[in-house]
CSV table of C-alpha atoms in Angstrom, one decimal:
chain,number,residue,atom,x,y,z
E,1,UNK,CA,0.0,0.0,0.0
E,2,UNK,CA,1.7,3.0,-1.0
E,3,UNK,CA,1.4,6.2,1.7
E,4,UNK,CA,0.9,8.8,-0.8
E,5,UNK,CA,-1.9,10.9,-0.8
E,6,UNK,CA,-3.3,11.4,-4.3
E,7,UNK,CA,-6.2,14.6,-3.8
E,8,UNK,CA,-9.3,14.0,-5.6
E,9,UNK,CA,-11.5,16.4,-5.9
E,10,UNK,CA,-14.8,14.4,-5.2
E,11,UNK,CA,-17.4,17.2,-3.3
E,12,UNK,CA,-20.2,17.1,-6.7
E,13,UNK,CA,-22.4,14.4,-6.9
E,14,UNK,CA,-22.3,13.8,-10.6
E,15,UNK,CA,-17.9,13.1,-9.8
E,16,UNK,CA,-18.8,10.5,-7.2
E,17,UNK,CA,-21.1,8.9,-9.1
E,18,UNK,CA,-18.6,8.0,-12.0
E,19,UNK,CA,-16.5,6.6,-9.4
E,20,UNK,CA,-18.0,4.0,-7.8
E,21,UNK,CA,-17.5,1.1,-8.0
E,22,UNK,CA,-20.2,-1.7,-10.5
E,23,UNK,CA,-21.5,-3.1,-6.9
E,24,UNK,CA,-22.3,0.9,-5.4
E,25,UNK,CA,-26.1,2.2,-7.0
E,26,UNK,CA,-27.0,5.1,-6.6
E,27,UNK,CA,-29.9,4.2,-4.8
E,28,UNK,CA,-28.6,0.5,-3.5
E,29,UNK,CA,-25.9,0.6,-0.8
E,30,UNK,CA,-27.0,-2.9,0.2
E,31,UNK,CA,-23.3,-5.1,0.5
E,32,UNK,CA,-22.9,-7.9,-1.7
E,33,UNK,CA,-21.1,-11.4,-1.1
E,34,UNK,CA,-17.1,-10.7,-2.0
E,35,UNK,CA,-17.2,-7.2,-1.9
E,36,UNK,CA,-14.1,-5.8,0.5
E,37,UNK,CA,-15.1,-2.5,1.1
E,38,UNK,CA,-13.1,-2.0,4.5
E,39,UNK,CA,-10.1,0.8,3.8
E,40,UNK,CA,-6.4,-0.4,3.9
E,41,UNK,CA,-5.4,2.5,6.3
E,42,UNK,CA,-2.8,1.7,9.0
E,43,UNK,CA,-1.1,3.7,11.8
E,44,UNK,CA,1.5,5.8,9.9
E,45,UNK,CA,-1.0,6.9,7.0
E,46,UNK,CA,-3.8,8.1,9.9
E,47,UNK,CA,-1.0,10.2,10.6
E,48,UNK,CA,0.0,11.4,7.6
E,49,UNK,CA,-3.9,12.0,7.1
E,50,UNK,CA,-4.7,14.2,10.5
E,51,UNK,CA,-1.7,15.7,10.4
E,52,UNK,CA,-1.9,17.2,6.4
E,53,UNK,CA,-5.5,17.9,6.6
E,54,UNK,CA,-5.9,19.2,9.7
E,55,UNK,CA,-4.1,22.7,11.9
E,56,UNK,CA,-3.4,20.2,14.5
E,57,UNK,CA,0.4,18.7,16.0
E,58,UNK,CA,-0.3,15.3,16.0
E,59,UNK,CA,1.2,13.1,18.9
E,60,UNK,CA,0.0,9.6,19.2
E,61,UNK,CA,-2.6,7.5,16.9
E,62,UNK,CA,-4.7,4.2,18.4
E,63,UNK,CA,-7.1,2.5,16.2
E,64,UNK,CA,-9.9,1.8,17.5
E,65,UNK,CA,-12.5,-1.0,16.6
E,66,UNK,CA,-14.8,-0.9,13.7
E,67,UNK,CA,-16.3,-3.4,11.6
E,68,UNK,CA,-16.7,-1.5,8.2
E,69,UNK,CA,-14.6,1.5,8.2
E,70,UNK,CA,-11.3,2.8,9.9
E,71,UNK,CA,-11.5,4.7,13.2
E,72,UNK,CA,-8.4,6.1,15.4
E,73,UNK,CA,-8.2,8.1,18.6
E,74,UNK,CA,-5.8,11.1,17.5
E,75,UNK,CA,-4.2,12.6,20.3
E,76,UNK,CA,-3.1,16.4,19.3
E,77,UNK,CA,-2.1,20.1,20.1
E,78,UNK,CA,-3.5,22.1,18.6
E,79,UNK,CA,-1.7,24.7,16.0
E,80,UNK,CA,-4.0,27.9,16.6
E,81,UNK,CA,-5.3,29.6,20.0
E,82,UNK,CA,-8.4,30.5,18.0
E,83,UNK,CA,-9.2,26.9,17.2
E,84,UNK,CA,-12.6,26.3,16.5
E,85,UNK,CA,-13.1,24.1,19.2
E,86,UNK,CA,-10.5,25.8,21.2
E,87,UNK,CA,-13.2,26.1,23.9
E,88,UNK,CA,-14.6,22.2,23.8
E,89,UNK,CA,-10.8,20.9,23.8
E,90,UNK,CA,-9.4,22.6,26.3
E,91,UNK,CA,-7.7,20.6,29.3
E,92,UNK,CA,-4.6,21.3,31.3
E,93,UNK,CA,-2.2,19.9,29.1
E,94,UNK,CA,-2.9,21.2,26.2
E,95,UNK,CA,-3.5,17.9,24.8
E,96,UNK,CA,-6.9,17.5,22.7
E,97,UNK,CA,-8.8,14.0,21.4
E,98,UNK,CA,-10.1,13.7,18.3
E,99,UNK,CA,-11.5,10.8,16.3
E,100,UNK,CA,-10.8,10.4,12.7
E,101,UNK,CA,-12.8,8.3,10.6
E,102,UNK,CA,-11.7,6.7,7.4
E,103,UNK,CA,-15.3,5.7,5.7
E,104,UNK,CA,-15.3,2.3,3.7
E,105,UNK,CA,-15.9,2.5,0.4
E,106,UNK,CA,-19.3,1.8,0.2
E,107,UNK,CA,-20.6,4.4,1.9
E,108,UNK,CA,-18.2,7.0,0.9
E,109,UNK,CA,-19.4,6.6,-2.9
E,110,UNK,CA,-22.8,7.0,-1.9
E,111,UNK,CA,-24.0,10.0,-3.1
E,112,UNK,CA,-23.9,12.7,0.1
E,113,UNK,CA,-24.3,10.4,2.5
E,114,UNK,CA,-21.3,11.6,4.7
E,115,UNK,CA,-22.5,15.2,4.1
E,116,UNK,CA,-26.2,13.8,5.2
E,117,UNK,CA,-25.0,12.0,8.4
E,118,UNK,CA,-22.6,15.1,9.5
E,119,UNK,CA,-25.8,17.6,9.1
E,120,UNK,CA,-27.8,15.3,11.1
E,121,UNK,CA,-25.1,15.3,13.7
E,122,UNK,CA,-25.1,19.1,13.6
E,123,UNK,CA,-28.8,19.3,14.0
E,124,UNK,CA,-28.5,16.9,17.0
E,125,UNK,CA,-25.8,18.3,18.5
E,126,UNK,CA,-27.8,21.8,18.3
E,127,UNK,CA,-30.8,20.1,20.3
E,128,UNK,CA,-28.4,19.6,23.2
E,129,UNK,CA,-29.7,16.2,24.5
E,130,UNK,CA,-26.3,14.6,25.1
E,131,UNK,CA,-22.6,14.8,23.7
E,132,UNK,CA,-22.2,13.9,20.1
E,133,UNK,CA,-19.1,13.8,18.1
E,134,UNK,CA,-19.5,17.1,15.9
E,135,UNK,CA,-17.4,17.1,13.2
E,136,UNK,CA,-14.2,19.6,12.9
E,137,UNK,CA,-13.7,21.7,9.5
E,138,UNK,CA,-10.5,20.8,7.6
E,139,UNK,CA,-7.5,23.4,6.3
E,140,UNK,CA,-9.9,23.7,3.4
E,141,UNK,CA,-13.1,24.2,5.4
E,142,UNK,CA,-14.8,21.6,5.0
E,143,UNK,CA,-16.6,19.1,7.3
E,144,UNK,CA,-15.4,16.2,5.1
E,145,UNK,CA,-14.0,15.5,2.2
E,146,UNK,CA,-12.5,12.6,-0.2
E,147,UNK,CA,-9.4,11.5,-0.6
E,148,UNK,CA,-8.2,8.5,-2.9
E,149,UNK,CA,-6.3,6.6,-0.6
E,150,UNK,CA,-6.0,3.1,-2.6
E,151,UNK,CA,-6.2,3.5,-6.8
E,152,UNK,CA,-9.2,1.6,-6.9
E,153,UNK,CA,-11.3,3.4,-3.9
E,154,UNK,CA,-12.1,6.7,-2.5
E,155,UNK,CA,-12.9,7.1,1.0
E,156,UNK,CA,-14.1,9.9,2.9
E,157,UNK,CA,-12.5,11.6,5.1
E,158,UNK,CA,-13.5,13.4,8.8
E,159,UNK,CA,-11.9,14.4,11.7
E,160,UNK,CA,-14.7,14.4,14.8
E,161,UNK,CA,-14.8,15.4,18.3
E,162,UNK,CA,-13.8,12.8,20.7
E,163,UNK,CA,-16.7,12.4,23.2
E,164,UNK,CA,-15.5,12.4,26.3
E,165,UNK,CA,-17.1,8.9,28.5
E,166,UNK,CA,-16.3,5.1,29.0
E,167,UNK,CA,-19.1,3.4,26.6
E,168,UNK,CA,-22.1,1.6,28.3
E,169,UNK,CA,-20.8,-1.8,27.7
E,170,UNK,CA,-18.5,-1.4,30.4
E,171,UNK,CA,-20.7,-0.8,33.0
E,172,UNK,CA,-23.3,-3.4,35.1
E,173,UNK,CA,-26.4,-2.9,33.6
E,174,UNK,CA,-28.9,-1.8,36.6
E,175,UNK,CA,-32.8,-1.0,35.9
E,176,UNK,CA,-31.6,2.8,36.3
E,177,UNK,CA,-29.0,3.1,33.7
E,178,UNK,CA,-31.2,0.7,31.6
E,179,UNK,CA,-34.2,3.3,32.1
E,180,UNK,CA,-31.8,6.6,30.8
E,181,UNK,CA,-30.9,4.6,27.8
E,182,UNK,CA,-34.3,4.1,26.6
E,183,UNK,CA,-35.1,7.9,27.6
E,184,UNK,CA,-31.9,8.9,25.6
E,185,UNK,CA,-33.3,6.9,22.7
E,186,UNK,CA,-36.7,8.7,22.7
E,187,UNK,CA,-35.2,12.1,23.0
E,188,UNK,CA,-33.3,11.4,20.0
E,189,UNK,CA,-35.9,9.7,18.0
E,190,UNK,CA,-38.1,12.9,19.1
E,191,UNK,CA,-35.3,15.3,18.2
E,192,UNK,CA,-35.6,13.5,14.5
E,193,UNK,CA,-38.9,13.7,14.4
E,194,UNK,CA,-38.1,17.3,12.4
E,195,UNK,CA,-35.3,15.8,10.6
E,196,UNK,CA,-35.4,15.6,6.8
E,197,UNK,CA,-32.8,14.5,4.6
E,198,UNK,CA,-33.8,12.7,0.7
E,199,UNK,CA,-30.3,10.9,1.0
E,200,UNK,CA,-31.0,9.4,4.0
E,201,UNK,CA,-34.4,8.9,3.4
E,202,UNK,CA,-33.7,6.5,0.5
E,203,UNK,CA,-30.7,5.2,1.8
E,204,UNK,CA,-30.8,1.0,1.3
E,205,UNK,CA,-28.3,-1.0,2.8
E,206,UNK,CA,-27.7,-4.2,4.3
E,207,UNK,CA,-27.4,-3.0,8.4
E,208,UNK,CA,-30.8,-1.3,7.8
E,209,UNK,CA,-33.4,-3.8,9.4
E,210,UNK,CA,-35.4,-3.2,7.0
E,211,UNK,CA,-32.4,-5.6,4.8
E,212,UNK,CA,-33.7,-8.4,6.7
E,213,UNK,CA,-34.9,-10.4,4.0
E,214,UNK,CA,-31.8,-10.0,1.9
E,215,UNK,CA,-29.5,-11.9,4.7
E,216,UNK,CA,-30.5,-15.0,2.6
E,217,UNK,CA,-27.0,-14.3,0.7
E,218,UNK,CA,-25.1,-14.1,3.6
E,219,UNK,CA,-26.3,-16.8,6.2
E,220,UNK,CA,-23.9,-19.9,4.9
E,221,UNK,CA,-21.3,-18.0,6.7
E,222,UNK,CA,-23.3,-19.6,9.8
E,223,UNK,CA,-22.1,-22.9,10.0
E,224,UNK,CA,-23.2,-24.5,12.8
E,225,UNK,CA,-26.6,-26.4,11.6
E,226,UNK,CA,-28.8,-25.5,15.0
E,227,UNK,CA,-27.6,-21.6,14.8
E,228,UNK,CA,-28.2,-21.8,11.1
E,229,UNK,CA,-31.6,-23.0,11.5
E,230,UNK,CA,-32.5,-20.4,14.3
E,231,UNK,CA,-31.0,-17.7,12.4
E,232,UNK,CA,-33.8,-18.6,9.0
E,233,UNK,CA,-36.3,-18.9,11.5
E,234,UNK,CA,-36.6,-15.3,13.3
E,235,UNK,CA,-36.1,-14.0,9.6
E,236,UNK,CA,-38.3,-15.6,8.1
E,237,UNK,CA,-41.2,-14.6,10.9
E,238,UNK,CA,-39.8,-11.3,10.1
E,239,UNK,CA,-40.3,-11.5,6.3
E,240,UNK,CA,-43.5,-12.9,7.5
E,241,UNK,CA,-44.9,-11.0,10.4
E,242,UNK,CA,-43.5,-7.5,9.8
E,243,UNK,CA,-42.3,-6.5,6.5
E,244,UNK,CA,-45.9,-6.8,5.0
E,245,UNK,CA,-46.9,-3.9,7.8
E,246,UNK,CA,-44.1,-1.7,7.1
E,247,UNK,CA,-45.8,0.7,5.2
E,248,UNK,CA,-48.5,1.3,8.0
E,249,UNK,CA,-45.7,2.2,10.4
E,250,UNK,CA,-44.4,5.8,11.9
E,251,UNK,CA,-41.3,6.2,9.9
E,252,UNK,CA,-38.6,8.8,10.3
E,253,UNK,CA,-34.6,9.4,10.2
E,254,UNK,CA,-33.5,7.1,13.2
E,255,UNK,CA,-29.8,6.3,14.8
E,256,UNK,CA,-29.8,2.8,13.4
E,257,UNK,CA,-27.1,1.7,15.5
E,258,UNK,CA,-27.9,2.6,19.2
E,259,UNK,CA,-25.8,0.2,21.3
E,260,UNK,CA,-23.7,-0.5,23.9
E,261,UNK,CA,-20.7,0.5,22.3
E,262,UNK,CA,-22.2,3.7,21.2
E,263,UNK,CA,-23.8,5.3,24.1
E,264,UNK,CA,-21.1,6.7,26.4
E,265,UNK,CA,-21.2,7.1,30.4
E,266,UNK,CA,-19.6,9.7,32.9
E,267,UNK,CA,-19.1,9.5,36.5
E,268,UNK,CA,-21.3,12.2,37.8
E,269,UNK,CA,-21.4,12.5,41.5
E,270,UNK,CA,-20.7,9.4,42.0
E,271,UNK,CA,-23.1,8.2,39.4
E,272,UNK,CA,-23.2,6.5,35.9
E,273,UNK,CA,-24.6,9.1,33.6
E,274,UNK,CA,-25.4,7.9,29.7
E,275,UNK,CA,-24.1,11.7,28.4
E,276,UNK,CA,-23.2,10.6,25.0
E,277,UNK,CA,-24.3,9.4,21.5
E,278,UNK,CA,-21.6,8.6,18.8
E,279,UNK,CA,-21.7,6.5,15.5
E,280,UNK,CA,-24.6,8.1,13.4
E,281,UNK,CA,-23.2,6.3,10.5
E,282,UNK,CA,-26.1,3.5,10.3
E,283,UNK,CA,-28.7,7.0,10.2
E,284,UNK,CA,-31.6,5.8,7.3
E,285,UNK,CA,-35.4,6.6,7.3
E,286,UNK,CA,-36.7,3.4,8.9
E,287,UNK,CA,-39.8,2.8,11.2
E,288,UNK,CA,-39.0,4.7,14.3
E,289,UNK,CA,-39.7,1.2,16.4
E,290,UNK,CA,-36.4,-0.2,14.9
E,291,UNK,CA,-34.3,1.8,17.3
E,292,UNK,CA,-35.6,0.6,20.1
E,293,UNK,CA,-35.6,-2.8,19.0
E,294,UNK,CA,-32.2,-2.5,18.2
E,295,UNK,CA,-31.6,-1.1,21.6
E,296,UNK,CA,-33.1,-3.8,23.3
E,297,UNK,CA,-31.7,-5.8,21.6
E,298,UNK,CA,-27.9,-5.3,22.1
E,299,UNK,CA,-28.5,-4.3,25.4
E,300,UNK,CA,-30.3,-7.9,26.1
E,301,UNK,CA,-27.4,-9.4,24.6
E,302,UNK,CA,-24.9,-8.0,26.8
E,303,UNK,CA,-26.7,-7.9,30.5
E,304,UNK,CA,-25.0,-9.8,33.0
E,305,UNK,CA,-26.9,-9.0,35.9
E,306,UNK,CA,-30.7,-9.2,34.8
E,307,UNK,CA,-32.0,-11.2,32.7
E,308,UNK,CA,-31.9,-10.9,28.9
E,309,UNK,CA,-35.5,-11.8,28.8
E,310,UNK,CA,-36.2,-8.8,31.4
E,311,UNK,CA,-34.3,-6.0,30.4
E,312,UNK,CA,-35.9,-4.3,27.9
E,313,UNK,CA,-38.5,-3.9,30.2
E,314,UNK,CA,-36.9,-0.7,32.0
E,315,UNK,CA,-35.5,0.3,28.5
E,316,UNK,CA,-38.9,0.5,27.3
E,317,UNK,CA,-40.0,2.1,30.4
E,318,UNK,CA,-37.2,4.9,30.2
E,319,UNK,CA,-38.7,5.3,26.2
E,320,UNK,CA,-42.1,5.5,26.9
E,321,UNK,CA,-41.7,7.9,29.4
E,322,UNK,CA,-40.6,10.5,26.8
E,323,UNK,CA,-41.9,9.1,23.6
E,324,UNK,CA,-45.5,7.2,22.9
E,325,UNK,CA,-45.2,3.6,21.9
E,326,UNK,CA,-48.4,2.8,19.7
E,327,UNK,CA,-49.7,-1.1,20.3
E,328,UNK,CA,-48.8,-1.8,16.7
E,329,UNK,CA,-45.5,-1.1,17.6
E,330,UNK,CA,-45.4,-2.7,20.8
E,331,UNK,CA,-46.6,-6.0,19.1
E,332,UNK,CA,-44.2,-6.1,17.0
E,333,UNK,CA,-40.9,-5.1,19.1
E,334,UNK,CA,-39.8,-8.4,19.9
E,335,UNK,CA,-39.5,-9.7,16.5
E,336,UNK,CA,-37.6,-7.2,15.8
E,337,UNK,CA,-35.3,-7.6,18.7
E,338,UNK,CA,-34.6,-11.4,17.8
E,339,UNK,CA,-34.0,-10.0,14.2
E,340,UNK,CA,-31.6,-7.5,14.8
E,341,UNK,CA,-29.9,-10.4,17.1
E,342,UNK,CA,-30.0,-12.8,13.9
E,343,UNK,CA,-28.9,-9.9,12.0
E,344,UNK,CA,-25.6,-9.0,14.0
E,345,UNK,CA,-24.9,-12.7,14.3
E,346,UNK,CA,-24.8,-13.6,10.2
E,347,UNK,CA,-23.0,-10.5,9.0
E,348,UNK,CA,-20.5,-10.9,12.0
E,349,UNK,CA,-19.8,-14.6,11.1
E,350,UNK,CA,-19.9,-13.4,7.4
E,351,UNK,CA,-17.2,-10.7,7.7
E,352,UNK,CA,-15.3,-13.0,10.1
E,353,UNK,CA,-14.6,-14.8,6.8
E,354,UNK,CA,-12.9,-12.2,5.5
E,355,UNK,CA,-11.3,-10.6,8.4
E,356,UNK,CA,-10.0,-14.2,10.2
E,357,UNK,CA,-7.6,-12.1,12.7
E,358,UNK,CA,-10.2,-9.6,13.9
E,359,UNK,CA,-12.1,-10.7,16.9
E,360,UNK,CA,-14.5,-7.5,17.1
E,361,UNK,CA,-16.5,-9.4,14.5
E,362,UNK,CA,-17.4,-12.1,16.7
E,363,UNK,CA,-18.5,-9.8,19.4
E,364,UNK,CA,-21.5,-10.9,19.1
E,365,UNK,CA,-21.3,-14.2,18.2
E,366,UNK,CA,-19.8,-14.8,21.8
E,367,UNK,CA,-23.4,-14.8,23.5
E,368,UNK,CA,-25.7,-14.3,21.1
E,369,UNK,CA,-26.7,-17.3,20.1
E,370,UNK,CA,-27.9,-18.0,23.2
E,371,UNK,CA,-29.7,-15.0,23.8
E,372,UNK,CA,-31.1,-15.8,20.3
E,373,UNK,CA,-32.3,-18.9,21.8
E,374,UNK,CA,-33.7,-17.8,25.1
E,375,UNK,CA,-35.5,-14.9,23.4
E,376,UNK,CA,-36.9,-17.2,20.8
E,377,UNK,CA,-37.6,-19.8,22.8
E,378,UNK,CA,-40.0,-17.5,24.8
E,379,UNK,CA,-41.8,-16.0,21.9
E,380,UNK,CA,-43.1,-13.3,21.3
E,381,UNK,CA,-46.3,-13.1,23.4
E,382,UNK,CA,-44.4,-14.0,26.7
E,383,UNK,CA,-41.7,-11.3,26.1
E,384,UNK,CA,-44.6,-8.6,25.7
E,385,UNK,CA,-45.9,-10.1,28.7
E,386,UNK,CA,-43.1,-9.2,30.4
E,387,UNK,CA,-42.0,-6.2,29.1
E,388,UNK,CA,-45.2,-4.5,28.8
């Protein structure tokens, strides 16, 4: 991989378009089977990137984990007192965090979607709800920009505010910090509400729940014969039960990846606090239900210390007590839980394929099959039962 940055000037829709590669549609973002779309960015060329493009002294670089694109913890000074974000930096020794993202190639050659999820994150960050990762203008001014990095691929480029916070995952799970993440949820769903973005709006591809049905290519990465078999079935009461209904749903932009990796908790006296919301990158217009499902779902999947089956009670709780849950949606939440489990657990075991050495693919994979199972083996009339 050579380390030389060739510019391309890629900011018009009609030049990113002529780029992309035969498996990128305009209007189908939606993986295929073969397609590598991860960039081939180590160490030394994050480096060369944050230091080049933006007025910042770079000092140390740590990647962190990511299954599609290329994240790393920049540590910097920066070069100019009147910094933009002089203010929201500032610490003692001078010493600022920033994250920069290197987006895979998919989704960099997608129209404006990176200029569609950074002005979602500036209308969120506006509505003051909790921390988010607001992007930082480049030497050139702009909030991101594209950069050829391998001959065959562009990749967008963006340098974002580190958000200060350990993320949730690290924490016991208790009915209280449970509640505040399904509160946190419905503030941001409700701060969408008055979102509106066409990109993002018709923005298909395969994370999106609503690519359910098209896991079919994907599921003989699955090879155990039980998990295979569980996996078909909560898809195909999916395909089944809730895609005919779809159109009947409240739909609006939504996170599409709220986690426990990506909501962030500070010590506040004495307290866990979730303060922060990072990773908009999964942002699509979806039926507002889907991110509480997927919530729940991740959440359920990494409790230790109440029940999988129990939890999304108090999530749901924290939700409803800022945001109305119709019955319709309420019916059909723990579907969609199981689905976004079945989900996580194909495309993890189908990118393990290709990535052998990374273990952050299996993440999932490490409990939630049997999560899958419990939740499954329940069904869905006992988990409202308890959850309700």
């Amino acid at each position: 991989m050579s380390t030389n940055l060739m510019v391309a000037a890629c900011h018009h829709h009609s030049r990113i378009s002529s780029e992309m590669d035969e498996n990128c549609h305009q209007n189908d973002q939606v993986l295929e089977p073969g397609v590598k779309i991860k960039p081939d960015v180590d160490l030394k060329l994050a480096h060369q990137i944050a230091q080049k493009f933006y007025d910042i002294e770079v000092l140390d670089v740590v990647e962190l984990n990511s299954y599609d694109d290329r994240n790393f913890l920049i540590k910097a000074r920066l070069n100019q007192n009147d910094h933009q974000f002089c203010n929201q930096f500032h610490n003692s020794n001078g010493i600022h965090e920033f994250t920069l993202k290197i987006t895979n190639s998919l989704d960099s050659n997608y129209g404006d979607l990176i200029e569609a999820i950074d002005q979602m994150i500036v209308y969120v960050n506006k509505a003051n709800i909790a921390q988010v990762p607001y992007p930082v203008n480049s030497i050139n001014g702009a909030l991101e920009f594209r950069e050829r990095l391998q001959p065959e691929q562009l990749n967008a480029i963006r340098l974002l505010r580190y958000v200060p916070g350990n993320i949730l995952k690290g924490y016991p799970f208790t009915e209280k910090l449970a509640f505040q993440a399904g509160q946190l949820a419905a503030r941001l769903d409700a701060v969408l509400e008055t979102f509106h973005s066409p990109t993002l709006a018709n923005r298909q591809f395969i994370w999106s729940l609503l690519s359910a049905p098209k896991l079919d290519k994907f599921i003989f990465a699955v090879k155990d014969p039980a998990m295979h078999s569980l996996a078909q079935n909560v898809l195909l009461e999916f395909a089944v039960k809730i895609v005919p209904i779809i159109p009947k749903l409240r739909s609006q932009i939504i996170h599409g990846d709220l986690n426990e990796q990506n909501l962030l908790v500070q010590e506040i006296s004495g307290e866990p606090q979730i303060t922060g919301i990072i990773d908009f990158n999964d942002a699509h217009r979806a039926p507002v239900i889907f991110d509480l499902a997927i919530l729940c779902a991740y959440m359920a999947l990494e409790s230790k210390s109440i029940s999988p089956v129990r939890l999304p009670k108090y999530i749901i709780e924290g939700y409803k007590s800022v945001k109305v849950i119709t019955d319709e949606e309420m019916k059909i939440l723990p579907i969609c839980v199981m689905t976004r489990l079945a989900q996580s657990l194909v495309l993890g075991a189908y990118s393990h394929l290709n990535e052998p050495n990374n273990e952050y693919l299996l993440s999932t994979s490490q409990r939630g099959w049997q999560v899958l199972e419990m939740l499954y083996q329940h069904g869905p009339d006992q988990l409202l039962s308890y959850w309700k």
